[in-house]
Tab-separated table of C-alpha atoms and ligand atoms in Angstrom:
chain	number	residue	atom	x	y	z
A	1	UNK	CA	24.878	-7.223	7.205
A	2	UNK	CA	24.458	-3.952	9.237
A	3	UNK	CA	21.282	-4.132	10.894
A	4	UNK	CA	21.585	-0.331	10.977
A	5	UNK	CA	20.606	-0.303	7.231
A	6	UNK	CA	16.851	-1.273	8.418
A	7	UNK	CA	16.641	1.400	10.914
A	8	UNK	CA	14.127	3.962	10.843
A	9	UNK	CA	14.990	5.842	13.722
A	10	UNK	CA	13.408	9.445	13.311
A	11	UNK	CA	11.850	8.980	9.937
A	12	UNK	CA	8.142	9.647	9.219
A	13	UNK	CA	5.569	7.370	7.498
A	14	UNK	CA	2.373	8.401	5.707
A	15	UNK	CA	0.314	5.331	5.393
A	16	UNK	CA	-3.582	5.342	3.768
A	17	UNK	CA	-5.761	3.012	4.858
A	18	UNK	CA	-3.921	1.214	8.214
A	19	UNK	CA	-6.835	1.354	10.591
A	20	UNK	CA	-6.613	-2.611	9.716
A	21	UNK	CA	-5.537	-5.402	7.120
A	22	UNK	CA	-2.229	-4.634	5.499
A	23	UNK	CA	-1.769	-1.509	6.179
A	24	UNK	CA	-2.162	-1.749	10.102
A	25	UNK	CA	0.370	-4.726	9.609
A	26	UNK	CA	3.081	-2.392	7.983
A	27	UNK	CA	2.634	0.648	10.128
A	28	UNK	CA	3.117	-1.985	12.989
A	29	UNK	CA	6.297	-3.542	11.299
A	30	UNK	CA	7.719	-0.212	10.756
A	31	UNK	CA	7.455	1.204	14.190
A	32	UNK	CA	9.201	-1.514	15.180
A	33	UNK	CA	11.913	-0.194	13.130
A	34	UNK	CA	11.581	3.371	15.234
A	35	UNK	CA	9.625	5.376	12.490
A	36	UNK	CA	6.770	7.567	13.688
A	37	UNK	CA	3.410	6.764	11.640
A	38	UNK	CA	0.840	9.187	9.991
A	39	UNK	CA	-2.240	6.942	9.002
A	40	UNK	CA	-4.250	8.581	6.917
A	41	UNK	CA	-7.849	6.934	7.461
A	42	UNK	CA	-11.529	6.971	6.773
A	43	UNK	CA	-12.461	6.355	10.095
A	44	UNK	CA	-10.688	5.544	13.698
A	45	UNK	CA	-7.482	3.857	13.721
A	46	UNK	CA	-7.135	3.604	17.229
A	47	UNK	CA	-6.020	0.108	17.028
A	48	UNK	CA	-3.068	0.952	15.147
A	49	UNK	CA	-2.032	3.507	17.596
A	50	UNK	CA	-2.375	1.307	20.342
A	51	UNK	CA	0.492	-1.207	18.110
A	52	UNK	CA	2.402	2.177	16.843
A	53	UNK	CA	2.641	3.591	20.391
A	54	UNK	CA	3.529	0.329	22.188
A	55	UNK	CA	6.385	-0.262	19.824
A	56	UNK	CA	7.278	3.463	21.179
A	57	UNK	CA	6.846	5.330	18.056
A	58	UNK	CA	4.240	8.293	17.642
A	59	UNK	CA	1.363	8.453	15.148
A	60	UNK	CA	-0.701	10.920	14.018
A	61	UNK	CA	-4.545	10.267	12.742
A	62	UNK	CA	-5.593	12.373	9.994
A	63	UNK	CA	-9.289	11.375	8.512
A	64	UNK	CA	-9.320	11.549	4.771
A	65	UNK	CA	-11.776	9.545	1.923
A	66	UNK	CA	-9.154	9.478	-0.597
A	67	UNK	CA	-12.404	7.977	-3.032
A	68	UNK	CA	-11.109	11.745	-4.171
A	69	UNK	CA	-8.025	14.102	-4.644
A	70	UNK	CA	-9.148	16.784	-2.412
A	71	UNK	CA	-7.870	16.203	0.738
A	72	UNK	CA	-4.185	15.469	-0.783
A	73	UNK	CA	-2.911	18.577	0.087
A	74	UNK	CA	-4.191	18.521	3.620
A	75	UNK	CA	-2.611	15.177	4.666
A	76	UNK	CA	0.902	16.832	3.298
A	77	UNK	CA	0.241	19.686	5.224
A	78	UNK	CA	-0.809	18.294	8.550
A	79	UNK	CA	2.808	15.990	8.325
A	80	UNK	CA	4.472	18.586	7.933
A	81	UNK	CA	3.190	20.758	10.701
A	82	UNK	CA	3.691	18.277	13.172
A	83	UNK	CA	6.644	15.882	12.451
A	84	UNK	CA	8.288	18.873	9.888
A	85	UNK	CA	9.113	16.274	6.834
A	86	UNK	CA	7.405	13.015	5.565
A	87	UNK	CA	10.274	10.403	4.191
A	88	UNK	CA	8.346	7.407	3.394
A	89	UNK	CA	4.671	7.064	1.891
A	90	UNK	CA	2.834	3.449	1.670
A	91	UNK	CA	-0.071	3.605	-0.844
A	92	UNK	CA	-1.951	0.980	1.068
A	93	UNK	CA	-5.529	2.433	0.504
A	94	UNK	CA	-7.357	0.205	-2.087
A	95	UNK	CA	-11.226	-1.274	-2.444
A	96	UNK	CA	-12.030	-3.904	-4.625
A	97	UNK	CA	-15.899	-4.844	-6.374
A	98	UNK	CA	-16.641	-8.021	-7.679
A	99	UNK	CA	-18.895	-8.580	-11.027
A	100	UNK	CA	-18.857	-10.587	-13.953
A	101	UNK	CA	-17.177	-8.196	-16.723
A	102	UNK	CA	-20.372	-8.990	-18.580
A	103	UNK	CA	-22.442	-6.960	-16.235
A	104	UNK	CA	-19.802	-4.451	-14.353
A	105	UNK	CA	-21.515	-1.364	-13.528
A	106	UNK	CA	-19.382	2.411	-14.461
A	107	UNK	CA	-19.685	3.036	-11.081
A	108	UNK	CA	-18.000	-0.448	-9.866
A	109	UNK	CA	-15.468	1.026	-12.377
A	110	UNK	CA	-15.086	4.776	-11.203
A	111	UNK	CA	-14.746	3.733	-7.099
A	112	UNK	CA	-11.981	1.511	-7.751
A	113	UNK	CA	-10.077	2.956	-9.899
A	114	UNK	CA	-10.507	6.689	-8.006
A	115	UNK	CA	-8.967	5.065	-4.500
A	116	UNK	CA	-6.905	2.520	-6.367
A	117	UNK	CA	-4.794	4.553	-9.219
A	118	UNK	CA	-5.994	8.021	-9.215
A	119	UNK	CA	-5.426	8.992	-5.443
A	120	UNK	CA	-2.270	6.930	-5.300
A	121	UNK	CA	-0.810	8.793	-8.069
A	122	UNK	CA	-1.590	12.322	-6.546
A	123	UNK	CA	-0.570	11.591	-3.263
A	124	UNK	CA	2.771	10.372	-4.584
A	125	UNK	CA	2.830	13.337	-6.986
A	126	UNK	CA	2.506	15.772	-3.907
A	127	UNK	CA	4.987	13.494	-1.884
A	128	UNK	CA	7.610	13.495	-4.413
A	129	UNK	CA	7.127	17.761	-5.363
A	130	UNK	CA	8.032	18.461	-1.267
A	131	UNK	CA	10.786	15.446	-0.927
A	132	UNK	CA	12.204	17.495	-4.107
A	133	UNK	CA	11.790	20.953	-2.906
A	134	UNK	CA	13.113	20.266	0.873
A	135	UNK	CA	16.346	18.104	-0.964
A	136	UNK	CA	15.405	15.058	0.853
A	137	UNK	CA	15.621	11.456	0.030
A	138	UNK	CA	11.837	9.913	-0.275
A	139	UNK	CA	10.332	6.095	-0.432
A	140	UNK	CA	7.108	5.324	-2.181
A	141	UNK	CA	5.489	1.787	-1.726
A	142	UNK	CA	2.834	1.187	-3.546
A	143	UNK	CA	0.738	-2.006	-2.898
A	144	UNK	CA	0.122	-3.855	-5.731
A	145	UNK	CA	-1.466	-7.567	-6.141
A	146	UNK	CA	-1.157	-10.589	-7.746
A	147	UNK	CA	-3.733	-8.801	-10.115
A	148	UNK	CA	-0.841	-6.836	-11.108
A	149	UNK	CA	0.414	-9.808	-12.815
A	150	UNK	CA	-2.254	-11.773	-13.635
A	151	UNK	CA	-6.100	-11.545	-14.955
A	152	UNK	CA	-8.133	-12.187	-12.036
A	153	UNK	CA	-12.139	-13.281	-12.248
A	154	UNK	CA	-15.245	-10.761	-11.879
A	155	UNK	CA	-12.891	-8.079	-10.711
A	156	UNK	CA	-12.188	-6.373	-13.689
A	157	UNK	CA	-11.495	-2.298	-12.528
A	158	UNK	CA	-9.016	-4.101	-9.322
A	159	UNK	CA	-7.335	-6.038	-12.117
A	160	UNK	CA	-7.102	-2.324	-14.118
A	161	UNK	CA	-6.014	-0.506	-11.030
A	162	UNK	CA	-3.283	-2.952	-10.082
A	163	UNK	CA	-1.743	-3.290	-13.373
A	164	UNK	CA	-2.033	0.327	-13.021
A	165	UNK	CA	-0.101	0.498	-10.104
A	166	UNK	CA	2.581	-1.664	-11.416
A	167	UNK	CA	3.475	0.401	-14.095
A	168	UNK	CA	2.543	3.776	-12.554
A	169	UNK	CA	5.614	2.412	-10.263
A	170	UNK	CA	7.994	1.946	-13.003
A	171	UNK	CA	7.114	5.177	-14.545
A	172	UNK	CA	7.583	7.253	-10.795
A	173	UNK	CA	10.919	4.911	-10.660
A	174	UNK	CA	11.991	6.523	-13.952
A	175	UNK	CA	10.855	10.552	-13.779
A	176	UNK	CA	12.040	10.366	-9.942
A	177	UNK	CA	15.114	8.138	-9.019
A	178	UNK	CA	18.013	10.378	-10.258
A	179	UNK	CA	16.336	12.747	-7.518
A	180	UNK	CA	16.817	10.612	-4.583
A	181	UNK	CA	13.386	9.419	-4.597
A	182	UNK	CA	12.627	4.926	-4.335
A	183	UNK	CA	9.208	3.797	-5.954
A	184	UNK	CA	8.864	0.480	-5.250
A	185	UNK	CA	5.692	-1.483	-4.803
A	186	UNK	CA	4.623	-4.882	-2.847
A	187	UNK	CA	2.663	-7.583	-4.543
A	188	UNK	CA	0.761	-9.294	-1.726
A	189	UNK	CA	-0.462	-12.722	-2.439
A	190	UNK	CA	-3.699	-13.852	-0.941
A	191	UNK	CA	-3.872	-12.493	2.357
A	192	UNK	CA	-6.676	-13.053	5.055
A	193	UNK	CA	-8.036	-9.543	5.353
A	194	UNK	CA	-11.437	-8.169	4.708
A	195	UNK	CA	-10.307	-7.434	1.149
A	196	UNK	CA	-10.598	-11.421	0.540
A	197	UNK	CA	-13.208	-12.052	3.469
A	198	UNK	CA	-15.698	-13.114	0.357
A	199	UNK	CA	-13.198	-15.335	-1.525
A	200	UNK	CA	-12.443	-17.067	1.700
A	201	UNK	CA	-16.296	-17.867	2.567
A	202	UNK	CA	-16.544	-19.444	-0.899
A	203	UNK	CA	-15.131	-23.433	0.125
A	204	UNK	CA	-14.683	-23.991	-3.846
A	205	UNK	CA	-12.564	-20.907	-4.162
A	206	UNK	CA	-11.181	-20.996	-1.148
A	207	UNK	CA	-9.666	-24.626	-1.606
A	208	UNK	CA	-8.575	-23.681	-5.269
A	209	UNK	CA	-6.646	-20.438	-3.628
A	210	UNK	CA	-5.342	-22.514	-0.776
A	211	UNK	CA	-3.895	-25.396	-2.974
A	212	UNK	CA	-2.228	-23.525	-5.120
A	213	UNK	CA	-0.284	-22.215	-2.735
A	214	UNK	CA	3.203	-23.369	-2.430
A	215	UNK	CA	3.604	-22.120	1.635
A	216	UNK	CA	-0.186	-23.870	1.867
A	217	UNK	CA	-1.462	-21.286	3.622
A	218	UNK	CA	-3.389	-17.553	3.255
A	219	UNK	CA	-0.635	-14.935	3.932
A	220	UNK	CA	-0.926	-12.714	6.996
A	221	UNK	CA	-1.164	-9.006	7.612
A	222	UNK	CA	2.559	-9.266	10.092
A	223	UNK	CA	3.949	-10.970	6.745
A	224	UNK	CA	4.299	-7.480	4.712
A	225	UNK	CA	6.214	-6.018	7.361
A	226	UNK	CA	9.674	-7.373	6.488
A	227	UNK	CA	9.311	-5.651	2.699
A	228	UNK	CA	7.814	-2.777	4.246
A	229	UNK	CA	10.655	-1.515	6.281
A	230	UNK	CA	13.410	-3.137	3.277
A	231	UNK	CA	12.224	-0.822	0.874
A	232	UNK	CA	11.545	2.175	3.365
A	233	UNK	CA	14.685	1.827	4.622
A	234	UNK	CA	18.373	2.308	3.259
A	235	UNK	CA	18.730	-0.966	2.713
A	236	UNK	CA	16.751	-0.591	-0.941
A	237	UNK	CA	18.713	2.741	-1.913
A	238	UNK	CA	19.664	1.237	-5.110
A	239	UNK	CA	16.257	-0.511	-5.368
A	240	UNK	CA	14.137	1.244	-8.085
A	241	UNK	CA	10.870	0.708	-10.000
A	242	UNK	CA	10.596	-3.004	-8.687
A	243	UNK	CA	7.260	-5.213	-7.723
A	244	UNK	CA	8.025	-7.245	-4.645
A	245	UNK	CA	5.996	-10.253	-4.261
A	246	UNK	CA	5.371	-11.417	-0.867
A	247	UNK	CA	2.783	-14.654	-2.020
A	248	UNK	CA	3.609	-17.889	0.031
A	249	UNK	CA	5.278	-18.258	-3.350
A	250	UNK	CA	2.124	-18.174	-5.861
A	251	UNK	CA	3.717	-16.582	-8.918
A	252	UNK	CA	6.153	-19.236	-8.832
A	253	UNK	CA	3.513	-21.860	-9.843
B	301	NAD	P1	-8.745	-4.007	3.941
B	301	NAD	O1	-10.076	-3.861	3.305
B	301	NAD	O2	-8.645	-4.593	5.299
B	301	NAD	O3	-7.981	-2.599	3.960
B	301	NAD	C1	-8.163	-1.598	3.000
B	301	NAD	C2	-7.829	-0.271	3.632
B	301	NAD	O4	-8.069	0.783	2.674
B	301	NAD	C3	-8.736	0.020	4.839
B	301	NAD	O5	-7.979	0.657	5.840
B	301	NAD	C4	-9.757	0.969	4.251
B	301	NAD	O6	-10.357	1.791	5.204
B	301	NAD	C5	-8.863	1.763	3.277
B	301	NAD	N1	-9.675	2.489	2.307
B	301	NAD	C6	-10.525	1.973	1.400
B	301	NAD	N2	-11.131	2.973	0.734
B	301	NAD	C7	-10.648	4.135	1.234
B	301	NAD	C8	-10.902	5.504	0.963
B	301	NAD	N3	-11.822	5.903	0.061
B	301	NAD	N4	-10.204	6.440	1.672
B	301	NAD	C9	-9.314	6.073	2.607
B	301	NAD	N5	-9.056	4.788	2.907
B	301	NAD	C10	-9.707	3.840	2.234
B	301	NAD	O7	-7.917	-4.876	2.927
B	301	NAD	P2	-6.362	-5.175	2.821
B	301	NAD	O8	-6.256	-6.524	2.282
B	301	NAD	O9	-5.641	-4.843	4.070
B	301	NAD	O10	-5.964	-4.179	1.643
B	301	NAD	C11	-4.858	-3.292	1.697
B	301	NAD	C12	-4.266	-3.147	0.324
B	301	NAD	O11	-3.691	-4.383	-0.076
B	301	NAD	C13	-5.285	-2.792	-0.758
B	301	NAD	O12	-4.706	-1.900	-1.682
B	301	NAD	C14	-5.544	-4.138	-1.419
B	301	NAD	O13	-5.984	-4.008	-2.734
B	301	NAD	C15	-4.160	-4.742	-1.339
B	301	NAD	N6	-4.091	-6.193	-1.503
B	301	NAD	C16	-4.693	-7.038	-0.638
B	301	NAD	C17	-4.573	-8.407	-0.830
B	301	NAD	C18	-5.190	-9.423	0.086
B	301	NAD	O14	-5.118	-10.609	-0.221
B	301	NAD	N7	-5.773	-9.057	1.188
B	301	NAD	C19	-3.852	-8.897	-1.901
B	301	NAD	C20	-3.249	-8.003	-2.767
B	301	NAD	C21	-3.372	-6.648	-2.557
């Protein structure tokens, strides 16, 4: 195997939400593979520079709430004006609000779904028109879930937005691949972020989580970055429309 195929020498990365969790994970793992990082962020990221510069790639900060498709156009805009092309984008962004379905307000509904599905869609809309109109070969990873998959408990517009995402992939896979462009997405199992900060306080659920998982333990942010840079890289060319899960093997139960 040509290690070669994983490089990412002089390729660009827009990532949304990497100021922490996952996403600060990836942008790490892929700027270890030489690919400069745009994280696209509600607030600071400095952290993630710190890991993107010491692994001697550059990033650029842009500040977006991507709870809306307005500043889409911006964040393709500002990439382009200062590294001239973007080849890879990682939907990472997400929020999640727990309820019983019984009692889930429209606006627990409308949040998650807006960052979720809606943004991620645009964003990769806008990434795929300039990848198309500049001839250039383009990754999208989308981050999925386990949700994507399965049912899930009292989070019912996450479990909407990651099936979502799921097929959303497929469909991107099918309108875009014969143009050079890989939609992929990553199914992370249960990871210890803040996006499972509450499940992991709860001992019952916690325990229930924790045994089921085959690896017998909560996945960590470093453990995304090895599917990251596959499918951003050359070594996925002919990978198209598929839902990696990286789970400690829970899908297997
Ligand atoms: P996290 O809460 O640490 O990170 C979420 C990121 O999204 C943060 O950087 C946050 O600032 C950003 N974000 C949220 N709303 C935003 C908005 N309106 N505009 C811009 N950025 C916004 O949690 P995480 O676990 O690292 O989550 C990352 C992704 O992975 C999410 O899509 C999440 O659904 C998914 N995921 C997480 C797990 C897990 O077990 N932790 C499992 C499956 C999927």
């Amino acid at each position: 195997m040509q290690t070669t195929l994983f490089d990412l020498s002089g390729k660009t990365a827009i990532i949304t939400g990497c100021n922490t969790g996952l996403g600060q994970g990836m942008a790490s793992g892929l700027a270890e593979a030489g690919c400069n990082i745009v994280g696209v962020n509600r607030r600071s990221a400095e952290t993630t520079r710190q890991l993107v510069e010491a692994a001697g790639a550059q990033f650029l900060e842009i500040e977006a709430d991507l709870g809306s498709t307005a500043p889409i156009a911006e964040i393709m805009q500002k990439t382009e004006q200062h590294f001239g092309k973007a080849d890879i984008l990682i939907n990472n962004a997400g929020i999640i609000r727990r309820a019983d379905a019984l009692s889930f307000t429209e606006q627990d509904w409308d949040d998650v779904l807006d960052v979720n599905l809606k943004s991620l869609f645009f964003l990769s809309q806008a990434f795929a028109q300039a990848c198309i109109q500049q001839q250039r070969r383009g990754k999208i990873i989308n981050i999925a879930s386990m949700l994507s998959f399965q049912g899930g408990i009292r989070v019912p517009s996450y479990t909407a937005s990651k099936s979502g995402v799921l097929g959303l992939t497929r469909l991107m896979a099918n309108e875009w691949a014969s143009q050079g462009i890989n939609a992929n997405a990553i199914a992370p199992g249960y990871m210890a972020t803040n996006n499972t900060e509450a499940l992991r306080n709860d001992p019952d659920r916690s325990k229930e989580i924790l045994n089921r998982i085959p690896a017998g333990q909560w996945g960590n942010p470093e453990d995304l970055a090895g599917a990251a840079v596959f499918l951003a890289s050359d070594a996925s060319n002919y990978v198209h429309g598929h839902t990696l899960a990286v789970d400690g093997g829970w899908l297997a139960r």
